[in-house]
Structures are given as C-alpha cells and as structure tokens.
XYZ file of C-alpha atoms in Angstrom:
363
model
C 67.760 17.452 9.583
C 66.095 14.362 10.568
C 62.456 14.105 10.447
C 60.245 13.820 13.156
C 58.757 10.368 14.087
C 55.409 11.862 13.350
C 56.105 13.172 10.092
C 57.349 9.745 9.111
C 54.309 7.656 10.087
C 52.162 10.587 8.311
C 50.109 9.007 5.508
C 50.661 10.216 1.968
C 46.839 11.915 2.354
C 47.377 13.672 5.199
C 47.073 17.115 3.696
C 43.231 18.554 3.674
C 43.406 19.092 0.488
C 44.539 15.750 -0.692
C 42.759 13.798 2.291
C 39.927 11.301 -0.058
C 36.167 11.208 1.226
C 35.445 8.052 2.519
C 36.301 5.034 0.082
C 35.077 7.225 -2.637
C 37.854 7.056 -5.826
C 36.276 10.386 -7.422
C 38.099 13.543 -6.751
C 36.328 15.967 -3.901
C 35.103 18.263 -6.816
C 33.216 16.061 -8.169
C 32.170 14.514 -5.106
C 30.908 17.706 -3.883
C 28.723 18.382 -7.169
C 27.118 15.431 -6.826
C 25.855 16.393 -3.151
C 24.983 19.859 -4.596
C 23.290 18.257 -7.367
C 21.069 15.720 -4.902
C 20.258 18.516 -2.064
C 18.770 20.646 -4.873
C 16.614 17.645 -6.564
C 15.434 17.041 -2.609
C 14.490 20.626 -2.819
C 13.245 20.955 -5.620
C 10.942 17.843 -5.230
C 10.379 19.097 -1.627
C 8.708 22.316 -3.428
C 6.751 20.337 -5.606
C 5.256 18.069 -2.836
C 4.175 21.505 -0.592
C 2.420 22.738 -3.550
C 0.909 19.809 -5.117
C -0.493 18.115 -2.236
C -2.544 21.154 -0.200
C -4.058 21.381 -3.364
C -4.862 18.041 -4.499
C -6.017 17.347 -0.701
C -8.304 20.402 -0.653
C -9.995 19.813 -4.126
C -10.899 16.050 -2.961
C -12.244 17.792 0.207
C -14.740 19.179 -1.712
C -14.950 15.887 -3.319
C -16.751 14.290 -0.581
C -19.514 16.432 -0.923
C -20.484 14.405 -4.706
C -21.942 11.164 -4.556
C -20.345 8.091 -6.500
C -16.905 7.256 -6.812
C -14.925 10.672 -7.710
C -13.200 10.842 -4.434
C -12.176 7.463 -5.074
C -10.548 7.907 -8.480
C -9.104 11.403 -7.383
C -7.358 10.269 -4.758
C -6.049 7.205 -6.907
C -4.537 10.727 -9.037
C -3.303 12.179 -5.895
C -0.945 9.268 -4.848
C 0.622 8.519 -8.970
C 1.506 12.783 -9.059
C 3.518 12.127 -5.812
C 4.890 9.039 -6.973
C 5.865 10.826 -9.932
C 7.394 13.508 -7.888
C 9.454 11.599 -5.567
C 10.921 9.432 -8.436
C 9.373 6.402 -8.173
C 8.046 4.351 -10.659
C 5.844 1.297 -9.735
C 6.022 -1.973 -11.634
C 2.755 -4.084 -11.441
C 2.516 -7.826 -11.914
C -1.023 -9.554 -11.643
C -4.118 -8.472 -12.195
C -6.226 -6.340 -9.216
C -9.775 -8.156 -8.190
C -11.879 -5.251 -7.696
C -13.121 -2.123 -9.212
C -13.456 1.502 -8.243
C -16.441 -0.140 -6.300
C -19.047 2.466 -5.282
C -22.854 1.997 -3.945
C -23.868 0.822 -7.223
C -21.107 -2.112 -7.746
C -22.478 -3.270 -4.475
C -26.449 -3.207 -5.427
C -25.128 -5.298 -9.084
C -23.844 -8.165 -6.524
C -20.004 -7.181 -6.793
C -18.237 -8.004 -3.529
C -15.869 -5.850 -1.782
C -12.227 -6.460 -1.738
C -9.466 -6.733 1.152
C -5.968 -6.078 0.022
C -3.666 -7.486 2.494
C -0.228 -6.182 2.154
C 3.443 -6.591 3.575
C 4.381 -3.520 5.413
C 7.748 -1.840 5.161
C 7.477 2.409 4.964
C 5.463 5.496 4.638
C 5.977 5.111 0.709
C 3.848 1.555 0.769
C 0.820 4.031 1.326
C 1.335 6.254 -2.269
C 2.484 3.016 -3.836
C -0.813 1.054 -2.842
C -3.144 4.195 -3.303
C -2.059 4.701 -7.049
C -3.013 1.286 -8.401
C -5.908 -0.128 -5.892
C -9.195 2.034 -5.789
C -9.411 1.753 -2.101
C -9.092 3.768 1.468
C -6.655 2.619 4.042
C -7.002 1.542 7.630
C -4.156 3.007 9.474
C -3.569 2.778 13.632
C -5.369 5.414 15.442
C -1.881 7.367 16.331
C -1.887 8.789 13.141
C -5.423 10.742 12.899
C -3.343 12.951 16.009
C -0.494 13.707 13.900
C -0.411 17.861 13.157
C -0.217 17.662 9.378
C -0.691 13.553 7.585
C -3.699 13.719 10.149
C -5.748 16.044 8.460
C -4.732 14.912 4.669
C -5.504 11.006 6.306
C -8.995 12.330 7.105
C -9.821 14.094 3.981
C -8.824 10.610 2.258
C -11.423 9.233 4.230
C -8.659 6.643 6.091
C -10.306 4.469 8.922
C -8.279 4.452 12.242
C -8.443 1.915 14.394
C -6.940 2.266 18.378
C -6.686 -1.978 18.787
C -8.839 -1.076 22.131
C -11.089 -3.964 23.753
C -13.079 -1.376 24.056
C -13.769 0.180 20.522
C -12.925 -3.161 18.829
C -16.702 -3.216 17.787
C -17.386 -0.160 16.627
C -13.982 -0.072 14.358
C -15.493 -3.349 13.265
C -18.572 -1.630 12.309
C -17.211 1.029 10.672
C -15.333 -0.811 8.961
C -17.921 -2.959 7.076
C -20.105 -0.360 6.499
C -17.818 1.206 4.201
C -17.407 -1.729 2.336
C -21.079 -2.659 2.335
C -21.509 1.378 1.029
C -19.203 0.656 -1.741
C -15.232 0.670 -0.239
C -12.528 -1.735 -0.697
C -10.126 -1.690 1.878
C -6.013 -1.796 2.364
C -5.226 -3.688 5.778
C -2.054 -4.378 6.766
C -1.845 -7.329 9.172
C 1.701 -7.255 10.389
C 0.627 -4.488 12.651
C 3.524 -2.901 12.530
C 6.292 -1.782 9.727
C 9.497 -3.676 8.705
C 13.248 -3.568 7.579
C 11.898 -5.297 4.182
C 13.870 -8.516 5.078
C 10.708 -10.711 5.291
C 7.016 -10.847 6.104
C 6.192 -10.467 9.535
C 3.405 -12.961 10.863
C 0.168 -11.988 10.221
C -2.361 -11.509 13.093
C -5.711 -12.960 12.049
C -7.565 -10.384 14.588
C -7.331 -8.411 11.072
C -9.186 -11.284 9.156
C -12.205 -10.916 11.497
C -14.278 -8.332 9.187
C -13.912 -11.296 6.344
C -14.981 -13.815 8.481
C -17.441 -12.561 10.924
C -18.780 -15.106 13.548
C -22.192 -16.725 13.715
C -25.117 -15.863 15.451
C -26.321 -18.826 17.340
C -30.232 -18.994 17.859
C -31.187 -16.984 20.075
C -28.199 -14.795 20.804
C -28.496 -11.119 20.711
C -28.886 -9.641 17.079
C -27.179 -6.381 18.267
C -24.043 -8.024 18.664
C -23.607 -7.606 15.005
C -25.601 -4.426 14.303
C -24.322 -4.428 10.778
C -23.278 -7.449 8.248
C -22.849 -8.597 4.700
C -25.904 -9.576 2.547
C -25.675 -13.210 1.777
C -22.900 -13.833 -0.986
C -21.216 -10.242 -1.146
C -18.465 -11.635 1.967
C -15.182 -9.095 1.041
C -12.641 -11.479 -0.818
C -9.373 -11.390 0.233
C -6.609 -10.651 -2.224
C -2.930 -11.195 -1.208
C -0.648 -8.648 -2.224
C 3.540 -8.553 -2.169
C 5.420 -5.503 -2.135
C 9.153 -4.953 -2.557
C 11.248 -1.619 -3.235
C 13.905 -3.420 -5.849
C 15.308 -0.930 -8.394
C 17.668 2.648 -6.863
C 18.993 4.314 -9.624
C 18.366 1.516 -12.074
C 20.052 -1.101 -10.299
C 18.605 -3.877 -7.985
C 18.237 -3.077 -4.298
C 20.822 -4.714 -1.992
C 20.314 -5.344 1.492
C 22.474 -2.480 2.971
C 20.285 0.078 0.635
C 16.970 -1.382 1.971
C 16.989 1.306 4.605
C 16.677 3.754 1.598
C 13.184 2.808 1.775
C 11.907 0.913 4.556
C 10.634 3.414 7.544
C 10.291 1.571 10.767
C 11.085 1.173 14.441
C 12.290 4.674 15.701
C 13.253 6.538 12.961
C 12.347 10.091 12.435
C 9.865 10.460 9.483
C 12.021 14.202 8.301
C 15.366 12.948 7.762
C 13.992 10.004 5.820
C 12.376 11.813 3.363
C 14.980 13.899 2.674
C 17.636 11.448 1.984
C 14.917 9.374 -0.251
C 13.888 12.799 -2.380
C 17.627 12.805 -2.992
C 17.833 10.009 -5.381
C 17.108 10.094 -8.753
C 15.188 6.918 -9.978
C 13.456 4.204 -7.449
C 11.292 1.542 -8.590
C 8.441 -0.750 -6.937
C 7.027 -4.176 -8.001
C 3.658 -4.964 -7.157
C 2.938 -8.356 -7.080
C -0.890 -9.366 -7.353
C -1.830 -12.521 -5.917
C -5.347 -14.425 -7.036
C -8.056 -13.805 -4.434
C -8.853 -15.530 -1.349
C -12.723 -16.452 -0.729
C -13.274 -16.305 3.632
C -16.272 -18.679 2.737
C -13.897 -21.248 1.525
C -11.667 -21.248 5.346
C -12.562 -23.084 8.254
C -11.590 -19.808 10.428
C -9.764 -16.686 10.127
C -6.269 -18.466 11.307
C -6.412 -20.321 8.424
C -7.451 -17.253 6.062
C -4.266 -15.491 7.782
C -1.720 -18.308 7.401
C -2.900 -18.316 3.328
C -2.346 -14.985 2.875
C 0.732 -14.721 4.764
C 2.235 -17.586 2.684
C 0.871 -15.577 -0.347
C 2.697 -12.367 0.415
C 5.811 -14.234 1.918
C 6.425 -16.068 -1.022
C 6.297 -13.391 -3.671
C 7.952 -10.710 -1.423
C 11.330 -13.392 -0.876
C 10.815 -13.981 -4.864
C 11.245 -10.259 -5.722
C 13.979 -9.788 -3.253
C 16.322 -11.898 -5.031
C 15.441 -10.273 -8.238
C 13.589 -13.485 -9.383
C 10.994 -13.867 -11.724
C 7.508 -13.574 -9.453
C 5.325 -15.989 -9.291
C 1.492 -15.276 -8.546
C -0.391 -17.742 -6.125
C -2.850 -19.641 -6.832
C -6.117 -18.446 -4.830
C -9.301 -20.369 -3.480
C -12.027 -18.762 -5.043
C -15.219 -19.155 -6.686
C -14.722 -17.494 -10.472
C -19.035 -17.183 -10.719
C -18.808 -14.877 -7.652
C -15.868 -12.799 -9.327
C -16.112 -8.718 -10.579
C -16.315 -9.227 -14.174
C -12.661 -7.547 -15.081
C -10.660 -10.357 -13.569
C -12.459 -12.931 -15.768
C -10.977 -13.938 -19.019
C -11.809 -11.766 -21.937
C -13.550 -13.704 -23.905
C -15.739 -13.972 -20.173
C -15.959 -10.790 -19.092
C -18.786 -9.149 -22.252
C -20.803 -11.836 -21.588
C -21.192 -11.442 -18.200
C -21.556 -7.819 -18.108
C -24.302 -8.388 -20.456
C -25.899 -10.668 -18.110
C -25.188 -8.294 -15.417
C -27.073 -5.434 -16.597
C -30.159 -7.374 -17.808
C -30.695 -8.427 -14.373
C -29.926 -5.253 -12.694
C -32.609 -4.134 -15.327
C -35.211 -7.190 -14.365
C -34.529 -6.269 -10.730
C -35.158 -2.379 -11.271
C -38.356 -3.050 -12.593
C -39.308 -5.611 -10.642
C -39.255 -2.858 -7.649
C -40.908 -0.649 -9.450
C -43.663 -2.559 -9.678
C-alpha cells in the first residue's frame, strides 16, 4: 500500500509525544520541571512579598509619629528585604553624597541631596530606596492607585500632577522637605524606558536646585519658601542598569525581563520576573553636581544627563564603569564623602561649632 502524500511530507516530530517545545534541545520532562520549579519560586516569593510588606508598611506607619530619621532608615530596610525576596542583588560602584539627613544634618550646615536617576521599571524604586536614604517624587497617577497608593503615602513619596496650576505648590513642598531634613530621588526623563539609553532630561525637574531670583522689588510671596544661603541641594548623577539574569550578563532581548514601560500590565510582569532565580543591579555613583556652579538649569540638566548617559551605555556593554567627574565645592561637602584622613577632622570641627552656636543662642 502506498502512502498517502500527507503521510510522506509528515515531519519525523509529528507525533505529540515526540513533537520538541520550541527550539528547546531538553526533553519535555525536563522542560516541564523547570516551569513547575519557576511557578512555585514566583509563588513562593509572591507569599513572601504579601506578608512582608503589610507589615513592614504598617510598622513605618507608626513610624511617622517619632521624630528624627527612623522612618528614613526603616524604609531603607523595607526596600533591601524585598530586594532580597525577589532575587536581586544590587552591585554599588561610587560613593553616595549624603547622609540619612534629618532636621539636625540641616541645622550643622549639611546640604540636601538630589539623586537624579535613569528610569527603566517599577524595580528602579526598591533598588534606589535600599542604598540612598531618601523619599521619592513619583507622578501624581500613582497616589490613585488601589494598593502602591497607600504603601507610596506611608513612605512619605511626593506626587507631583505637572499642572500649571499646582506647579508652585509641588515646588514648595518639595523644598520644604529637603529644608526639614529630606533628600530626594527625581527622575527627569519623565517617563520609563526599554533600558536601551537615557532619555533626555527635562530641566523643568532642575528648577528646585536652581530656583530663580527675586529682583528688587518683586513680590516675596512668589517664593514663600527657600534655601538658607549655602545649603542649595547638590545634585548627584546616578546610572542604573539591570546587567546580571541568572549569573550571566543581560542581553538586549532579556532587557524586557526588567524594564516596565509603555503599556504593559504591572501583574504579568511581576510574575514572570519572581520566576527567575538570580538578577543583579549595578549602581553607578557619579561625583556631585553644585547648581551654584551652572549658569541655568539647562545646563545643570545637560551635565547630569551626560553623567547618567555615559555610565548607563558603560554598564550595558559589561564595561568597566567609569564615575564622572563632578563640579563641586569639597568645603561645602557632608563629611563622609571626604577622604578619610578628612573626614575626623572635620567632624571635629563640625561639632565644636554646632557647640559655639548652641551656646551662643542660649545666651
């Protein structure tokens, strides 16, 4: 009998149970364990995340009744147990300007800081939180959201609408948190990436570093709040690149692993990102930026972009990073980026004129 012209152009595979999945080369067993083996790490990890963070989020609620800087180490705590549950390991490079801050830091003559960052996911928010004591200021969409919302307010996250008409008050807001003893995270692309490159910055975001003058005579209320003379925020650039997935560098079709952008739904990320074993991020730290020293915030924005560009293309192509020289004043510096044979003396000086000055209003 003479077989069919169908069963003669069959392939070899054709049978269900011989049939491989995808371009795959492992047998379907062990394909399938593997899947089993990643949807219960997801859910697993899943669990972990429901428990830990009501929990964390509703002990630094009652945080924000204490004065000082708890709520700003605890939520530093909150962000490194996620990280640690999701995977991912950050890898820093550079040194971080400021401090935990707080009101004191600020009546000692240490400046605020304004970390200006590349912007690719959801995940650059955990990442950032765990290694710079600092809240976030996020678009005003999110304070609306049913769940991140809530845990956004609790972490004391400024929102800002990008409204003519509350452009001034956001303003205000904003440096009175920093003048109370907050360093901020900004992210001036305005929007989130693929991770390819660094998006333009818009200097709109520079303006609460470089506030405009006051011309004689002009209405004080225009500016109901400002910085004290010498305590400007400096301005320290800061690149960040997701390059290691399961030990190995990060390719550009795997990008999408991590970056969260345009219209993708936030669930089905997360899932398929709990499902991998090991991630890694670098953090590169650029040297800081001093407003004073820039002729306007354009300039200030192009710096900082160039900043962030360069080390974000550097760690992309698995290179050795490179931190960027700043423009800064080293005198007007918080004492832990100074060398170290620097920094004992000046914290000696520090206190025995935070001493002077104590007394000095006492009397």
């Amino acid at each position: 009998m003479t077989p069919r012209p169908s069963d003669q152009t069959r392939p070899p595979y054709a049978s269900p149970q011989k049939k491989p999945h995808g371009l795959s080369p492992l047998p379907a067993w062990v394909e399938a364990y593997f899947r089993r083996t990643a949807d219960l790490r997801a859910a697993l990890r899943l669990g972990a995340l429901v428990v830990w963070v009501p929990l964390s989020v509703g002990f630094e609620a009652c945080l924000l009744l204490v004065p000082g800087t708890p709520k700003i180490r605890w939520t530093r705590v909150i962000w490194g147990v996620l990280c640690r549950i999701i995977g991912l390991q950050i890898h820093v490079v550079g040194q971080r300007v400021g401090t935990v801050g707080g009101l004191k830091a600020r009546q000692r003559g240490e400046r605020p800081v304004i970390y200006i960052c590349n912007h690719m996911s959801w995940l650059d928010v955990p990442v950032l939180g765990t290694i710079l004591p600092s809240v976030f200021v996020a678009k005003g969409d999110i304070e609306k959201w049913p769940i991140m919302g809530l845990v956004s307010q609790i972490g004391r996250t400024i929102f800002v609408s990008r409204q003519r008409s509350t452009t001034g008050r956001e303003r205000d807001e904003m440096i009175r948190r920093m003048v109370e003893g907050d360093n901020l995270v900004l992210f001036p692309e305005g929007t989130s990436s693929d991770g390819s490159r660094v998006l333009p910055f818009m200097s709109a975001f520079f303006a609460i570093a470089k506030l405009p003058r006051l011309k004689e005579g002009m209405d004080k209320s225009l500016l109901p709040i400002t910085f004290e003379p010498g305590m400007t925020p400096l301005i320290q650039p800061v690149s960040l690149v997701y390059d290691r997935l399961e030990d190995l560098p990060i390719s550009r079709l795997r990008r999408p692993v991590f970056s969260w952008y345009g219209d993708m739904d936030l669930g089905p990320h997360v899932w398929a990102l709990l499902k991998w074993k090991r991630s890694r991020a670098t953090v590169l730290l650029h040297e800081p930026l001093d407003p004073d020293m820039f002729p306007s915030r354009k300039a200030l924005a192009q710096a900082a972009w160039k900043a962030v560009s360069i080390g974000a293309a550097e760690l992309r192509q698995n290179r050795k990073p490179t931190v960027i020289k700043g423009r800064f004043n080293p005198a007007t510096l918080p004492v832990n980026f100074l060398p170290p044979s620097v920094k004992k003396a000046k914290r000696i000086l520090d206190r025995t004129a935070s001493f002077f000055a104590s007394i000095r209003i006492r009397l």
